Coordinates of C-alpha atoms in Angstrom, one line a residue:
M4 CA 0.0 0.0 0.0
A5 CA 1.4 3.4 -1.0
K6 CA 1.1 6.3 1.4
S7 CA 1.9 9.8 0.2
C8 CA 4.1 12.0 2.4
Y9 CA 2.5 15.4 2.6
L10 CA 5.9 17.1 3.0
C11 CA 7.5 15.9 -0.2
K12 CA 4.5 14.2 -2.0
E13 CA 6.7 11.1 -2.5
N14 CA 5.0 7.7 -2.2
I15 CA 6.3 5.6 0.7
Y16 CA 5.2 2.0 0.5
L17 CA 4.2 0.7 3.9
T18 CA 2.7 -2.7 4.5
S19 CA -0.3 -3.0 6.8
K20 CA 2.0 -4.7 9.3
A21 CA 4.6 -1.9 9.0
R22 CA 1.9 0.7 9.6
K23 CA 0.7 -1.0 12.7
R24 CA 4.3 -1.4 14.1
L25 CA 5.1 2.2 13.4
H26 CA 1.8 3.5 15.0
P27 CA 1.8 2.6 18.7
F28 CA -1.9 3.0 18.9
S29 CA -3.0 1.0 15.9
S30 CA -5.8 -1.5 16.2
S31 CA -3.4 -4.3 17.2
A32 CA -1.5 -2.3 19.9
S33 CA -3.0 -1.1 23.2
R34 CA -1.7 1.9 25.2
S35 CA 0.1 -0.5 27.5
Q36 CA 2.0 -2.0 24.6
K37 CA 4.3 0.9 23.7
V38 CA 7.1 -1.3 22.6
F39 CA 9.4 -0.4 19.7
S40 CA 11.8 -2.9 18.2
F41 CA 15.1 -2.1 16.5
W42 CA 13.3 -3.0 13.3
D43 CA 11.2 0.1 13.7
V44 CA 14.4 2.2 14.0
C45 CA 15.8 0.6 10.9
F46 CA 12.6 1.0 8.9
L47 CA 12.2 4.6 9.9
C48 CA 15.8 5.3 9.0
E49 CA 15.0 3.9 5.5
C50 CA 12.1 6.2 5.3
L51 CA 14.3 9.1 6.3
R52 CA 16.8 8.1 3.7
R53 CA 14.1 8.7 1.1
C54 CA 12.4 11.6 2.9
P55 CA 14.3 13.1 5.9
E56 CA 11.3 15.3 6.6
F57 CA 9.4 12.1 7.5
D58 CA 11.1 12.4 10.9
M59 CA 9.0 15.4 12.0
I60 CA 5.7 13.6 11.3
F61 CA 6.5 10.4 13.2
F62 CA 8.4 12.0 16.0
C63 CA 6.0 14.8 16.8
N64 CA 2.7 13.1 16.1
I65 CA 3.3 9.5 16.9
W66 CA 6.6 8.5 18.5
L67 CA 7.3 11.3 21.0
P68 CA 3.8 11.3 22.7
A69 CA 3.9 7.5 23.1
M70 CA 7.6 7.0 24.0
P71 CA 8.2 5.3 27.3
A72 CA 11.3 5.9 29.4
S73 CA 12.6 2.4 28.7
S74 CA 12.9 3.3 25.1
V75 CA 15.7 5.8 25.5
D76 CA 18.3 3.4 24.1
R77 CA 16.2 3.0 21.0
L78 CA 15.8 6.7 20.7
C79 CA 19.6 7.0 20.8
D80 CA 19.9 4.4 18.1
L81 CA 17.3 6.4 16.1
C82 CA 19.3 9.6 16.5
D83 CA 22.4 7.8 15.3
G84 CA 20.6 6.3 12.4
L85 CA 19.2 9.7 11.5
H86 CA 22.7 11.2 11.8
G87 CA 24.1 8.6 9.5
T88 CA 21.4 8.8 7.0
L89 CA 21.7 12.6 6.7
A90 CA 25.4 12.3 6.4
E91 CA 25.1 9.7 3.6
A92 CA 22.7 12.0 1.8
D93 CA 25.0 15.0 2.3
M94 CA 22.2 16.8 4.2
L95 CA 24.1 17.8 7.3
G96 CA 25.0 21.4 7.9
R97 CA 22.4 23.7 6.5
H98 CA 21.7 21.7 3.3
C99 CA 18.5 19.9 4.5
K100 CA 15.3 21.6 3.3
R101 CA 13.3 20.8 6.4
R102 CA 16.2 21.3 8.8
S103 CA 14.2 23.5 11.1
G104 CA 11.5 20.8 11.5
I105 CA 14.1 18.2 12.4
L106 CA 15.6 20.5 15.0
R107 CA 12.3 21.3 16.6
T108 CA 11.7 17.5 16.9
L109 CA 15.1 17.0 18.5
F110 CA 14.6 19.9 20.9
R111 CA 11.3 18.3 22.1
L112 CA 13.2 15.1 22.9
I113 CA 15.4 17.0 25.4
D114 CA 12.4 17.0 27.8
L115 CA 13.0 13.3 28.4
N116 CA 15.9 14.4 30.5
S117 CA 18.3 11.6 29.5
A118 CA 22.0 12.5 29.5
Q119 CA 22.8 9.7 27.0
L120 CA 20.0 10.8 24.6
N121 CA 20.7 14.5 25.1
L122 CA 24.3 14.1 24.1
R123 CA 23.2 12.3 20.9
I124 CA 20.7 15.1 20.2
A125 CA 23.4 17.7 20.9
T126 CA 25.8 16.0 18.5
L127 CA 23.2 15.9 15.8
C128 CA 22.2 19.5 16.3
L129 CA 25.9 20.6 16.1
A130 CA 26.2 18.6 12.9
L131 CA 23.2 20.5 11.5
C132 CA 25.2 23.7 12.3
V133 CA 22.8 25.4 14.7
S134 CA 23.8 29.0 15.5
G135 CA 22.8 31.9 17.7
N136 CA 20.6 31.0 20.7
N137 CA 20.2 27.5 19.5
L138 CA 23.9 26.9 19.6
L139 CA 24.1 28.6 23.0
N140 CA 21.4 26.4 24.4
I141 CA 23.0 23.2 23.0
C142 CA 26.3 24.3 24.6
K143 CA 24.5 24.9 27.9
L144 CA 23.0 21.4 27.7
I145 CA 26.3 19.7 27.1
F146 CA 27.9 21.8 29.9
Q147 CA 25.3 20.5 32.3
I148 CA 25.9 16.9 31.2
S149 CA 29.7 17.3 31.6
R150 CA 29.4 18.4 35.2
S151 CA 28.8 14.9 36.4
E152 CA 31.8 12.6 36.4
S153 CA 29.4 9.6 35.8
N154 CA 28.7 11.0 32.3
D155 CA 32.4 11.0 31.3
L156 CA 32.1 7.7 29.6
L157 CA 29.5 9.1 27.2
F158 CA 32.0 11.7 26.0
Q159 CA 34.7 9.1 25.4
N160 CA 32.7 7.5 22.6
D161 CA 31.3 10.6 21.0
S162 CA 32.4 13.1 18.4
I163 CA 31.1 15.9 20.6
I164 CA 34.6 16.9 21.7
E165 CA 35.7 17.6 18.1
S166 CA 32.6 19.7 17.6
F167 CA 33.3 21.7 20.7
L168 CA 36.9 22.3 19.6
D169 CA 35.5 23.5 16.2
I170 CA 33.3 26.0 18.0
L171 CA 36.2 27.3 20.1
N172 CA 38.3 27.6 17.0
N173 CA 35.7 29.3 14.7
E174 CA 33.1 31.2 16.6
D175 CA 33.5 34.9 16.8
V176 CA 34.5 35.9 20.3
S177 CA 32.6 39.2 20.2
S178 CA 29.2 37.8 19.2
S179 CA 29.4 34.4 20.8
G180 CA 31.2 35.0 24.1
E181 CA 28.6 33.2 26.2
T182 CA 28.7 30.2 23.9
L183 CA 32.5 30.0 24.1
L184 CA 32.3 30.3 27.9
Y185 CA 30.1 27.2 28.1
C186 CA 32.4 25.3 25.7
A187 CA 35.4 26.2 27.7
G188 CA 33.6 25.2 30.9
T189 CA 32.7 21.8 29.5
L190 CA 36.3 21.1 28.5
K191 CA 37.4 22.1 32.0
F192 CA 35.2 19.4 33.5
L193 CA 36.1 16.7 30.8
S194 CA 39.8 17.3 31.0
G195 CA 39.8 16.0 34.6
N196 CA 39.3 12.5 33.1
S197 CA 42.6 10.9 32.0
A198 CA 41.0 9.1 29.0
I199 CA 39.4 12.3 27.7
L200 CA 42.6 14.2 28.4
R201 CA 44.3 11.9 25.8
I202 CA 41.5 12.6 23.3
L203 CA 41.9 16.4 23.8
L204 CA 45.6 16.2 23.1
D205 CA 45.1 14.1 20.0
K206 CA 42.5 16.5 18.7
N207 CA 44.8 19.5 19.0
C208 CA 43.2 21.1 22.0
V209 CA 46.4 23.0 22.9
G210 CA 46.6 24.5 19.4
V211 CA 42.9 25.6 19.6
A212 CA 43.5 27.1 23.0
Q213 CA 46.4 29.1 21.7
K214 CA 44.4 30.7 18.9
L215 CA 41.5 31.4 21.3
I216 CA 43.8 33.1 23.7
Q217 CA 45.1 35.4 21.0
R218 CA 41.6 36.2 19.8
L219 CA 40.4 36.9 23.3
C220 CA 43.3 39.2 24.0
R221 CA 42.6 41.2 20.9
A222 CA 38.9 41.4 21.7
E223 CA 39.7 42.7 25.2
D224 CA 41.0 45.9 23.7
T225 CA 37.3 46.6 22.8
N226 CA 36.0 46.1 26.3
F227 CA 35.0 42.5 25.8
T228 CA 34.2 41.9 29.5
I229 CA 33.3 38.2 29.3
A230 CA 36.8 37.3 28.3
G231 CA 38.0 37.0 31.9
H232 CA 35.3 34.4 32.6
I233 CA 36.4 32.4 29.5
F234 CA 40.0 32.6 30.6
V235 CA 39.2 31.1 34.0
Q236 CA 37.7 28.0 32.3
L237 CA 40.3 27.8 29.6
T238 CA 43.3 28.1 31.9
A239 CA 41.8 25.5 34.1
T240 CA 41.6 23.2 31.1
L241 CA 45.2 23.9 30.2
R242 CA 46.1 23.2 33.9
N243 CA 44.7 19.7 33.6
L244 CA 46.4 19.2 30.2
A245 CA 49.8 20.2 31.7
D246 CA 49.6 17.0 33.8
H247 CA 50.1 14.8 30.8
P248 CA 53.7 14.3 29.7
D249 CA 52.8 14.4 26.0
S250 CA 51.5 18.0 26.5
R251 CA 54.9 19.5 27.2
P252 CA 56.1 19.6 23.5
L253 CA 52.8 21.0 22.5
F254 CA 52.9 23.8 25.1
I255 CA 56.3 24.7 23.8
S256 CA 55.6 24.4 20.1
F257 CA 52.4 26.5 20.4
S258 CA 54.2 29.1 22.6
I259 CA 51.5 28.6 25.3
L260 CA 53.8 29.7 28.1
S261 CA 54.4 33.0 26.4
E262 CA 50.8 33.5 25.6
L263 CA 49.8 32.9 29.2
C264 CA 52.2 35.6 30.3
V265 CA 50.1 38.0 28.1
V266 CA 47.0 36.8 29.8
L267 CA 48.6 37.4 33.2
R268 CA 49.4 41.0 32.3
H269 CA 45.8 41.6 31.1
H270 CA 44.3 39.9 34.2
S271 CA 46.8 40.4 36.9
K272 CA 44.1 41.4 39.4
D273 CA 42.0 38.2 38.9
P274 CA 43.2 35.7 41.5
D275 CA 41.5 32.7 39.8
I276 CA 43.2 33.3 36.4
C277 CA 46.6 34.0 38.2
T278 CA 46.2 30.8 40.3
N279 CA 45.4 28.6 37.3
I280 CA 48.3 30.0 35.2
S281 CA 50.7 29.7 38.2
R282 CA 49.7 26.0 38.6
I283 CA 50.5 25.5 34.9
Y284 CA 53.9 27.1 35.3
S285 CA 54.7 25.3 38.5
K286 CA 54.0 22.0 36.9
L287 CA 55.9 22.7 33.7
S288 CA 58.9 24.6 35.2
S289 CA 60.1 21.3 36.7
Y290 CA 61.3 20.4 33.2
S291 CA 64.3 22.0 31.6
E292 CA 62.8 22.6 28.1
C293 CA 59.8 24.3 29.7
R294 CA 62.0 26.4 31.9
L295 CA 63.9 27.6 28.9
A296 CA 60.7 28.5 27.0
L297 CA 59.4 30.5 30.0
A298 CA 62.7 32.2 30.7
Q299 CA 62.8 33.4 27.1
T300 CA 59.5 35.2 27.6
P301 CA 60.3 39.0 27.9
N302 CA 59.9 40.5 31.3
C303 CA 58.5 37.4 32.9
Y304 CA 60.5 37.9 36.1
Q305 CA 59.2 41.5 36.5
L306 CA 55.7 40.1 36.0
F307 CA 56.1 37.5 38.7
L308 CA 57.4 40.2 41.1
E309 CA 54.4 42.4 40.4
L310 CA 52.0 39.5 41.0
L311 CA 53.8 38.8 44.3
N312 CA 53.2 42.4 45.3
K313 CA 49.5 42.4 44.3
H314 CA 48.6 39.1 45.8
H315 CA 51.0 38.9 48.8
Q316 CA 48.1 37.9 51.1
K317 CA 47.1 34.9 48.9
Q318 CA 49.3 32.1 50.2
D319 CA 48.5 29.5 47.6
L320 CA 49.4 31.9 44.7
V321 CA 52.5 33.2 46.4
V322 CA 53.8 29.7 47.1
R323 CA 53.4 28.7 43.4
L324 CA 55.0 31.9 42.1
L325 CA 58.0 31.5 44.4
F326 CA 58.2 27.9 43.4
I327 CA 58.3 28.9 39.7
V328 CA 61.0 31.5 40.3
G329 CA 63.0 29.0 42.3
N330 CA 62.9 26.5 39.5
L331 CA 63.9 29.1 36.9
T332 CA 66.9 30.2 39.0
A333 CA 67.9 26.7 40.2
K334 CA 70.4 26.1 37.4
S335 CA 70.7 29.3 35.4
D336 CA 73.1 32.1 36.2
E337 CA 71.3 34.3 33.6
A338 CA 68.0 33.8 35.3
R339 CA 69.5 34.8 38.7
W340 CA 70.9 37.9 37.2
Q341 CA 67.8 38.9 35.3
L342 CA 65.7 38.5 38.5
F343 CA 68.1 40.5 40.6
Q344 CA 68.1 43.3 38.0
C345 CA 64.3 43.6 38.1
E346 CA 63.0 46.8 39.6
G347 CA 62.2 46.3 43.3
C348 CA 63.3 42.6 43.3
M349 CA 65.0 42.5 46.7
D350 CA 62.5 44.9 48.3
T351 CA 59.6 42.6 47.2
L352 CA 61.3 39.4 48.3
L353 CA 62.5 40.7 51.7
Q354 CA 59.1 42.3 52.4
L355 CA 57.4 39.0 51.8
Y356 CA 60.0 37.3 54.0
D357 CA 59.4 39.7 56.8
T358 CA 55.6 39.5 56.5
Y359 CA 55.4 35.8 56.6
Q360 CA 58.0 35.5 59.3
R361 CA 56.0 37.8 61.5
R362 CA 52.8 36.0 60.9
D363 CA 53.7 33.0 63.0
D364 CA 56.7 33.1 65.3
S365 CA 55.0 32.2 68.5
P366 CA 54.2 28.5 67.9
H367 CA 57.9 27.7 67.6
T368 CA 59.0 29.2 70.9
Q369 CA 58.4 27.4 74.2
P370 CA 56.3 29.3 76.8
Q371 CA 57.7 29.7 80.3
K372 CA 56.2 27.3 82.9
G373 CA 53.6 28.7 85.1
A374 CA 53.4 32.0 83.2
P375 CA 50.0 33.0 81.9
S376 CA 49.8 33.5 78.2
H377 CA 48.8 36.9 76.9
S378 CA 49.7 36.2 73.3
E379 CA 47.3 36.2 70.4
P380 CA 45.5 32.9 69.6
K381 CA 47.7 30.6 67.5
A382 CA 46.9 30.5 63.8
P383 CA 45.1 27.3 62.6
P384 CA 47.5 24.5 61.7
G385 CA 46.7 24.6 58.0
K386 CA 47.4 28.3 57.8
V387 CA 50.7 27.9 59.7
L388 CA 51.8 25.3 57.2
Q389 CA 50.9 27.5 54.3
D390 CA 52.8 30.4 55.8
E391 CA 55.9 28.2 56.4
D392 CA 55.6 26.9 52.8
V393 CA 55.9 30.4 51.6
L394 CA 59.1 30.9 53.6
V395 CA 60.5 27.5 52.3
K396 CA 60.1 28.6 48.7
L397 CA 61.2 32.1 49.3
V398 CA 64.5 31.2 51.0
R399 CA 65.2 28.7 48.2
V400 CA 65.0 31.6 45.7
L401 CA 67.5 33.6 47.8
A402 CA 69.8 30.5 48.0
N403 CA 69.7 30.2 44.2
M404 CA 70.4 33.9 43.7
C405 CA 73.4 33.9 46.0
I406 CA 75.2 31.5 43.6
H407 CA 75.6 34.3 41.0
P408 CA 79.1 36.0 41.6
A409 CA 77.6 39.5 41.2
V410 CA 74.4 38.9 43.2
G411 CA 75.9 36.9 46.1
P412 CA 78.1 39.8 47.4
A413 CA 75.1 42.2 47.2
L414 CA 72.9 39.8 49.3
A415 CA 75.8 39.1 51.7
N416 CA 76.0 42.8 52.3
N417 CA 72.2 43.3 52.8
A418 CA 71.6 43.7 56.5
T419 CA 67.9 43.0 56.2
C420 CA 68.5 39.7 54.4
I421 CA 71.1 38.5 56.9
Q422 CA 68.9 39.5 59.8
L423 CA 65.9 37.7 58.5
L424 CA 67.9 34.5 57.9
M425 CA 69.3 34.6 61.5
E426 CA 65.8 35.3 62.9
T427 CA 64.5 32.2 61.2
L428 CA 67.3 30.1 62.7
E429 CA 66.5 31.5 66.1
L430 CA 62.7 31.2 66.0
R431 CA 62.3 27.8 64.4
C432 CA 63.0 24.4 65.7
V433 CA 64.2 21.5 63.5
Q434 CA 61.4 19.1 64.4
E435 CA 58.7 21.5 63.1
S436 CA 60.6 23.4 60.4
E437 CA 63.3 21.0 59.0
E438 CA 62.9 21.9 55.3
L439 CA 62.9 25.7 56.1
L440 CA 66.0 25.5 58.3
V441 CA 67.9 23.4 55.8
N442 CA 67.1 26.0 53.1
V443 CA 68.3 28.8 55.4
A444 CA 71.5 26.9 56.1
A445 CA 72.1 26.4 52.4
T446 CA 71.6 30.1 51.8
I447 CA 74.0 31.0 54.5
N448 CA 76.5 28.5 53.1
N449 CA 76.2 30.2 49.7
L450 CA 76.7 33.6 51.2
S451 CA 79.7 32.4 53.1
F452 CA 81.7 32.3 49.9
Y453 CA 81.8 36.1 50.0
P454 CA 83.6 36.8 53.2
G455 CA 84.6 40.2 52.1
S456 CA 81.1 41.5 52.7
S457 CA 81.2 43.5 55.9
V458 CA 77.6 42.7 57.0
F459 CA 78.1 39.0 56.7
R460 CA 81.5 39.1 58.3
R461 CA 80.2 40.8 61.4
S462 CA 77.5 38.1 61.7
Q463 CA 79.6 35.0 61.3
L464 CA 80.0 34.2 65.0
T465 CA 76.2 34.6 65.6
M466 CA 75.5 32.4 62.7
A467 CA 77.9 29.7 64.0
K468 CA 76.1 29.7 67.3
L469 CA 72.7 29.4 65.7
M470 CA 73.9 26.5 63.6
L471 CA 74.7 24.5 66.6
K472 CA 71.2 23.1 67.0
L473 CA 71.3 21.9 63.4
V474 CA 74.5 20.0 63.9
L475 CA 73.2 18.3 67.0
C476 CA 69.7 17.4 65.6
S477 CA 68.6 14.0 64.2
S478 CA 68.1 15.3 60.6
I479 CA 70.8 14.1 58.3
D480 CA 70.1 16.9 55.8
A481 CA 70.2 19.6 58.5
M482 CA 73.5 18.2 59.9
L483 CA 75.0 18.1 56.4
E484 CA 74.1 21.7 55.6
A485 CA 75.3 23.0 59.0
T486 CA 78.6 21.2 58.6
R487 CA 79.0 22.8 55.2
V488 CA 78.4 26.2 56.8
Y489 CA 81.0 25.5 59.5
G490 CA 83.4 24.5 56.8
N491 CA 83.3 28.0 55.4
L492 CA 82.7 30.0 58.6
S493 CA 85.7 28.3 60.3
R494 CA 88.0 30.3 58.2
S495 CA 87.3 32.9 60.9
K496 CA 89.5 32.5 64.0
D497 CA 86.5 33.5 66.3
V498 CA 84.4 30.8 64.8
R499 CA 87.2 28.2 65.2
E500 CA 87.5 29.1 68.9
F501 CA 83.7 28.8 69.3
I502 CA 83.8 25.3 67.6
M503 CA 86.6 24.1 69.9
Q504 CA 85.1 25.6 73.1
N505 CA 81.7 24.0 72.5
R506 CA 83.3 20.7 71.4
V507 CA 81.7 20.8 68.0
H508 CA 85.0 19.4 66.7
Q509 CA 84.2 16.1 68.5
F510 CA 81.0 15.7 66.5
V511 CA 82.7 16.7 63.3
V512 CA 85.3 13.9 63.7
T513 CA 82.6 11.3 64.2
L514 CA 81.1 12.4 60.9
L515 CA 84.1 10.8 59.2
D516 CA 82.6 7.4 60.1
S517 CA 79.3 8.2 58.3
K518 CA 80.2 6.3 55.1
S519 CA 78.7 9.3 53.2
T520 CA 81.1 11.0 50.8
E521 CA 79.2 14.3 51.1
M522 CA 79.3 14.2 54.9
C523 CA 83.0 13.3 54.9
I524 CA 83.9 16.1 52.5
S525 CA 82.1 18.6 54.6
A526 CA 83.8 17.3 57.8
C527 CA 87.2 17.4 56.2
G528 CA 86.6 21.1 55.3
V529 CA 86.0 21.9 58.9
L530 CA 89.0 19.9 60.1
T531 CA 91.3 21.5 57.5
N532 CA 90.5 24.9 58.9
L533 CA 90.6 23.9 62.6
A534 CA 94.1 22.3 62.0
Q535 CA 95.4 25.7 61.0
D536 CA 95.8 26.6 64.7
P537 CA 98.6 24.5 66.4
P538 CA 96.7 24.2 69.7
N539 CA 93.8 22.5 67.9
R540 CA 95.9 19.8 66.3
A541 CA 96.6 17.9 69.5
S542 CA 92.9 18.1 70.5
L543 CA 91.9 16.7 67.1
S544 CA 94.5 13.9 67.4
V545 CA 93.1 12.9 70.7
E546 CA 89.7 12.5 69.1
G547 CA 91.3 10.1 66.5
A548 CA 91.0 12.6 63.6
T549 CA 94.1 11.5 61.8
A550 CA 93.3 7.8 61.9
K551 CA 89.8 8.5 60.7
L552 CA 91.1 10.7 57.9
V553 CA 93.4 7.9 56.8
D554 CA 90.5 5.5 56.9
C555 CA 88.5 7.8 54.7
L556 CA 91.4 8.0 52.2
R557 CA 91.5 4.2 52.1
D558 CA 87.8 3.8 51.7
F559 CA 86.9 6.6 49.3
G560 CA 90.2 8.0 47.9
P561 CA 90.6 5.5 45.0
G562 CA 87.1 6.3 43.7
D563 CA 86.7 9.9 44.6
W564 CA 89.5 12.3 43.8
Q565 CA 87.7 15.3 45.3
L566 CA 87.3 13.6 48.6
G567 CA 90.9 12.2 48.5
G568 CA 92.3 15.7 47.9
Q569 CA 90.3 17.2 50.8
V570 CA 91.4 14.4 53.1
C571 CA 95.1 15.0 52.1
Q572 CA 94.7 18.7 52.8
A573 CA 93.3 18.1 56.2
L574 CA 96.1 15.6 57.0
W575 CA 98.7 18.1 55.7
N576 CA 97.4 20.7 58.1
M577 CA 97.3 18.2 60.9
I578 CA 101.0 17.1 60.6
S579 CA 102.5 20.4 59.5
G580 CA 104.8 22.4 61.8
G581 CA 106.9 19.4 63.0
S582 CA 103.9 17.3 64.1
E583 CA 104.6 14.2 62.0
K584 CA 104.5 12.2 65.2
L585 CA 100.7 12.5 65.0
L586 CA 100.9 9.7 62.5
D587 CA 101.6 6.2 63.7
T588 CA 103.4 3.5 61.7
Q589 CA 100.2 2.0 60.3
E590 CA 98.9 5.4 59.2
R591 CA 102.2 6.2 57.5
E592 CA 102.2 2.8 55.7
S593 CA 98.7 3.5 54.4
L594 CA 99.8 6.9 53.0
D595 CA 102.9 5.3 51.5
F596 CA 100.7 2.7 49.8
H597 CA 98.4 5.4 48.2
R598 CA 101.5 7.3 47.1
A599 CA 102.9 4.2 45.5
C600 CA 99.6 3.5 43.7
W601 CA 99.5 7.0 42.4
E602 CA 103.1 6.9 41.2
L603 CA 102.7 3.4 39.5
E604 CA 99.2 3.5 38.1
F605 CA 98.3 7.1 37.5
L606 CA 101.4 9.3 37.0
P607 CA 103.0 7.4 34.1
V608 CA 99.7 7.3 32.1
A609 CA 98.9 11.0 32.9
Q610 CA 102.4 12.1 31.8
K611 CA 102.0 10.2 28.5
L612 CA 98.6 11.7 27.9
M613 CA 99.8 15.2 28.7
K614 CA 102.7 14.8 26.3
T615 CA 100.4 13.6 23.5
L616 CA 98.1 16.5 24.0
Q617 CA 100.9 19.1 23.7
P618 CA 101.5 20.8 20.3
P619 CA 104.2 19.0 18.3
D620 CA 106.7 21.9 18.6
Q621 CA 106.5 21.8 22.4
R622 CA 107.1 18.1 22.9
A623 CA 110.4 17.3 24.5

């Protein structure tokens, strides 16, 4: 039997059985029998192939009013079938004559409130190139679906992500700002899923983000106010992408790090944008290639200092900014110098140091027994830890800067810097602030290489006294850093006298038994300086220093020339001035053995190599 479609006047041949199956309320189907088989979907798709407008008739007048909730899966199949049929007929986009009717039908299905179905509907609507308010409403719909993690699986098997990236890439930012906002918000939620994160990288999400950043920055020059909200969502997405190791080459090749600096300059007052970007930088600056890309961004250090000034009360942002600067200056002399040259660099850093040092100094000092407390209530533990984390990261920056030969002397001569470091040593205890005190000791050790600075020189004895609690604590890292500091400070006679009077030398001698090359080198440095004073040599010998030095040479010398040289220097000072008797027969034999090995195994080969390396006209 032929039935004419009133939309296109084409005859569609339906058997009586087919008509009954397609009409849920036919004579053979009661209202309680609203069951549709997959055959119905296939048949209807065949009808749609010949007449896509047929969809509106059946959906609006027959299928939709009678559709039970249990048929959502079949509706999803039907949407997929309609999508495929329209694609085969090249009727996606705006080519379909009855496109508006199909869209109205799809919009009505949204009322069924099924995330699975709505995502299929949204995919089909985007394929039909909806625009304006329709596009905005579809993006809002997808945004709502993406907010639930339980729906992530739906996005992993759907082309909706590619459609969203196309919207971000092509929509005009001035006229479609709200649409872009919901798209960026959706990607923020989805990028929290590791599987979808991989899809986003494969579909060039980083490249799309770069172009969108550039367009938004240009639009902001025309008072495009919604740009800030879009940037919050977009930078949160990039923050999640930065977690994936495969994203790093993309961030570099698309110059994302430099582009984000531009965003920071435009939105330096927005704490959410600043925090998101700082989280991106803090993740990526742990890798050398990303550090190089960021360091090559013009005026990035000045920008970071300005942000530290503006947001000095926001601990989480301050910590990340200091961590970034610490990473940049960790291995680069150029970075240290550029940071130091920035306007107000030391004022900003030392003001931060002073502010966070003053916030919480009471919890680290012991109250007197029986004395009533009139101090302010202690800060919550979480806040105390955040404040201390700021100091840990800040002191690390100072320690890195000190390494530069031009910056180090300036800091060593900065009375505020020296005073703050000593205050930290005085106020904090190792048990509660180990990492901070280790960083402070490392900074003082770096500053001690510039003894000509008058401020540092006047403070050496005070520093040596404050270091005592680090040497005597149970932390290996703290002991090591403190011993290194004593190795440099002990060039001062006053410090050497303090070490001997407080029997620190006894502890230093025991460090030679530590079986740690770093610890032995540091201990040898202290002993080398102590042995300069003749009265100290006998005391060191009583503690068994010479025997332990010989043992170190035997154990580590053959495989560590630096340690071997330091041990020999210490022994030389110990036995100089007619004190050879400090070495017993066994110790002398051990030294003779090492000299014989050097003369037989190393010296001949080294002499031949040096002769070979000399120019022909200089060879004897």
